[in-house]
mmCIF file of C-alpha atoms in Angstrom:
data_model
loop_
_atom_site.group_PDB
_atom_site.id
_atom_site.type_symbol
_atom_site.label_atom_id
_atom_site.label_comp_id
_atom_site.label_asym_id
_atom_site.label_seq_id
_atom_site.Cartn_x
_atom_site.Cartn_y
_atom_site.Cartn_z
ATOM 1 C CA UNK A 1 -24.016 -7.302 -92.441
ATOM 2 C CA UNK A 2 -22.661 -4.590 -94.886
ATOM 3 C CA UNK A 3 -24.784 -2.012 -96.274
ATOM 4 C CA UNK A 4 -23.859 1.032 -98.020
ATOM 5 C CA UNK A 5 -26.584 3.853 -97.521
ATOM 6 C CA UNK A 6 -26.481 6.612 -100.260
ATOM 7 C CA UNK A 7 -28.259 10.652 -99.671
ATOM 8 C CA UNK A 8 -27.677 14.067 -100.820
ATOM 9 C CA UNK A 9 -29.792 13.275 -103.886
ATOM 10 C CA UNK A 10 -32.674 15.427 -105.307
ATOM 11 C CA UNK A 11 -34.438 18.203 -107.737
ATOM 12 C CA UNK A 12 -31.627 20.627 -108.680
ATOM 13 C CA UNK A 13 -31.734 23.286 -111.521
ATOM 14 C CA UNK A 14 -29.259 23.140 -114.133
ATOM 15 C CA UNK A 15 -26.275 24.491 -113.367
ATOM 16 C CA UNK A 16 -26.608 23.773 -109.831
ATOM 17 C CA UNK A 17 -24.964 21.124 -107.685
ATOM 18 C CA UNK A 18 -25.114 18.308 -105.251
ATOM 19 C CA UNK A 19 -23.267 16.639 -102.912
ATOM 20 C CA UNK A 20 -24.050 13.011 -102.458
ATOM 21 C CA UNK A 21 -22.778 10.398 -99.785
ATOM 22 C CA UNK A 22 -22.554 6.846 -99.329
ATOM 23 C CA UNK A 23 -22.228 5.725 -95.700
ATOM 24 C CA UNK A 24 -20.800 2.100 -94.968
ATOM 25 C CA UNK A 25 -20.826 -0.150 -92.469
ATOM 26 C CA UNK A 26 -20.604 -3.481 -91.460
ATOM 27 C CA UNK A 27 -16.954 -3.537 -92.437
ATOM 28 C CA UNK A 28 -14.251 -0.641 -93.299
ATOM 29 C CA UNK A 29 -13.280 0.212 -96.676
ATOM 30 C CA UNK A 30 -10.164 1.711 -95.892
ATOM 31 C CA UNK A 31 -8.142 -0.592 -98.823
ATOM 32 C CA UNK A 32 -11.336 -1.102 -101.335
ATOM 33 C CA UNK A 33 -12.479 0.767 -104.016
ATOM 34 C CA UNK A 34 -15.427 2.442 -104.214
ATOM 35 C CA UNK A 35 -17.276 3.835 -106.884
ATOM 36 C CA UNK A 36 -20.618 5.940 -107.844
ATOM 37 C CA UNK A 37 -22.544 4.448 -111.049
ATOM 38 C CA UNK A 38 -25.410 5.874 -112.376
ATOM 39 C CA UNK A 39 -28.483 4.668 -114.329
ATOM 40 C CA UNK A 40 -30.960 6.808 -116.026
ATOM 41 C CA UNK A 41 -34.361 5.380 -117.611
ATOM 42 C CA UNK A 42 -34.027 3.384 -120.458
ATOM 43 C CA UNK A 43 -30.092 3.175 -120.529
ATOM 44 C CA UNK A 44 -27.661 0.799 -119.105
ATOM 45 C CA UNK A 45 -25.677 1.647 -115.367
ATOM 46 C CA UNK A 46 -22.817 2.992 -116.063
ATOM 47 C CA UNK A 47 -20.000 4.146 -114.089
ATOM 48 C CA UNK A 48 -19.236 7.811 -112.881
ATOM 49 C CA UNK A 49 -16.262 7.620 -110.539
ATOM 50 C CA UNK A 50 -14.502 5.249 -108.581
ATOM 51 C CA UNK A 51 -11.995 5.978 -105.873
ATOM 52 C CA UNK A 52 -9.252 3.184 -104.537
ATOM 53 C CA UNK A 53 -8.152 3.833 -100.628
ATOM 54 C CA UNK A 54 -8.125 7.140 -98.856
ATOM 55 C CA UNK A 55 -6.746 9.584 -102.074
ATOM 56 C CA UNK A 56 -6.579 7.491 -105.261
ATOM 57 C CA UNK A 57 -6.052 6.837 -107.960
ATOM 58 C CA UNK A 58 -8.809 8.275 -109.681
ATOM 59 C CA UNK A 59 -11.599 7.324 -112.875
ATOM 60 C CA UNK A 60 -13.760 9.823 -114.098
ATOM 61 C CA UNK A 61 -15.894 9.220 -116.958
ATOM 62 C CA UNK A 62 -15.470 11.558 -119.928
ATOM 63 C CA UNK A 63 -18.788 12.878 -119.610
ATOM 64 C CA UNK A 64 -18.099 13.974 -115.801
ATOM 65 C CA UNK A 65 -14.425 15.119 -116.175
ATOM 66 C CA UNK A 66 -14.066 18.381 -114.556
ATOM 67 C CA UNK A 67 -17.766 18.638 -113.040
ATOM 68 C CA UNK A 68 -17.457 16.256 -110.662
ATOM 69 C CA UNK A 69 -15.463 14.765 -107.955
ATOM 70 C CA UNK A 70 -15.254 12.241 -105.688
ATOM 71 C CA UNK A 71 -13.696 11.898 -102.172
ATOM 72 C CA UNK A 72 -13.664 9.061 -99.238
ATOM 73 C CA UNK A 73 -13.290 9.702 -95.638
ATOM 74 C CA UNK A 74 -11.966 6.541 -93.884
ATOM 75 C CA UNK A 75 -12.692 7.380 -90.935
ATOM 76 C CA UNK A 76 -16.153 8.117 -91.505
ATOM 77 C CA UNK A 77 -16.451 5.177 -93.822
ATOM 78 C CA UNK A 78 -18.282 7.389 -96.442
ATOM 79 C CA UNK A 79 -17.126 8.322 -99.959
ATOM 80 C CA UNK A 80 -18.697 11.472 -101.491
ATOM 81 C CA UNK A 81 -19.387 12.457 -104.839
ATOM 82 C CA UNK A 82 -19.798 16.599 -105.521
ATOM 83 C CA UNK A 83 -21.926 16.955 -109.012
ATOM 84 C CA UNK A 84 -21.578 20.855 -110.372
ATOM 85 C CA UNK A 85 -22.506 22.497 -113.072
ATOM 86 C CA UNK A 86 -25.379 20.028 -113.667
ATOM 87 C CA UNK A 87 -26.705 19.188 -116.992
ATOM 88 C CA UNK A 88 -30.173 17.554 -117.689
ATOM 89 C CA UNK A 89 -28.705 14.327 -118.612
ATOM 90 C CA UNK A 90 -27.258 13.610 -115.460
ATOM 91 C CA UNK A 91 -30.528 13.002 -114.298
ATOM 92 C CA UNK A 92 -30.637 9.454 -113.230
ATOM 93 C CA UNK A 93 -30.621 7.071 -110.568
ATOM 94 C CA UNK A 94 -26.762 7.272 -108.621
ATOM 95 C CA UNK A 95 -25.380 4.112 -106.264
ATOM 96 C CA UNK A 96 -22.780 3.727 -104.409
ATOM 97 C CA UNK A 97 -20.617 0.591 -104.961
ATOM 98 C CA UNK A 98 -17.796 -1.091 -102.938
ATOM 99 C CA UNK A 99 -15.268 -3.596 -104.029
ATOM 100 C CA UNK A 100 -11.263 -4.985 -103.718
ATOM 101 C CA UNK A 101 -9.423 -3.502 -106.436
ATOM 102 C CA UNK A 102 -7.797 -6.021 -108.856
ATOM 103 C CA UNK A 103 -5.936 -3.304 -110.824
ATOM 104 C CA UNK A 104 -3.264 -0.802 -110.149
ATOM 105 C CA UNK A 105 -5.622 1.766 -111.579
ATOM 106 C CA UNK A 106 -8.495 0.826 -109.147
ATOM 107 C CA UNK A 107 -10.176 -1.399 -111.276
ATOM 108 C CA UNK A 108 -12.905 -3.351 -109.360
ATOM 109 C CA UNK A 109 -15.494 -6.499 -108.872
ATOM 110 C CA UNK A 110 -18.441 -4.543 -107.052
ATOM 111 C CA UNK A 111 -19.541 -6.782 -104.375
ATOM 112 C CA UNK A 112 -21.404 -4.508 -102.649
ATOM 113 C CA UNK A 113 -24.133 -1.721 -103.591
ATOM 114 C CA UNK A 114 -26.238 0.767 -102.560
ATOM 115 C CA UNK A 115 -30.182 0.982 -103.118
ATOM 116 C CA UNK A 116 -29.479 3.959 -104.488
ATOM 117 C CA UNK A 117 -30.229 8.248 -104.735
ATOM 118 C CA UNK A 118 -32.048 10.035 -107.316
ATOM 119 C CA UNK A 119 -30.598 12.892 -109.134
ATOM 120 C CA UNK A 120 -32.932 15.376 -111.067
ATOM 121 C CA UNK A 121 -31.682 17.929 -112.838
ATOM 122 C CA UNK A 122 -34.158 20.555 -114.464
ATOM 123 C CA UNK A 123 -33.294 22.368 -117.667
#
């Protein structure tokens, strides 16, 4: 059975950072792509970052560019996500996502997910 297990979340001040991993198993990851989504109350999930084999390529979305970055360890079978300089509206509900990449660029069908981490950030 896979399951992807997500920590690191919690109450941070703004300005601050986290560090948040996603721990697999059940299977390695070492060709998929995996990616960090978000979803904060009363908006749709929408994706972060997404990461395809050991060191790209890479997506960040606009609104994360430069704040935060993502990293997998295949031999661990965990991808990380570092959040800094955190802003109140990255407060939300992060998962972790797996899938086979269908695009040169990483693009992916998710086909497996975390339960997810929350992320509070405090202005």
């Amino acid at each position: 059975q896979v399951t992807l297990v997500e920590s690191g979340g919690g109450l941070v001040q703004a300005g601050g950072s986290l560090r948040l991993s996603c721990a697999a198993s059940g299977r390695t990851f070492d060709s998929y792509t995996m990616a960090w989504f978000r979803q904060a109350p009363g908006k749709e999930r929408e994706l972060v970052a997404r990461i395809t084999g050991s060191i790209g390529p890479t997506y960040y979305a606009d609104s994360v560019k430069g704040r935060f970055t993502i990293s997998k360890d295949n031999a661990k079978n965990t991808v990380y996500l570092e959040l800094n300089s955190l802003r109140s509206e990255d407060t939300a509900v992060y998962y972790c996502a797996a899938g086979r990449p269908i695009t040169a660029t990483g693009t992916a069908r998710y086909d497996y997910w975390g339960q997810g981490t929350q992320v509070t950030v405090s202005s």
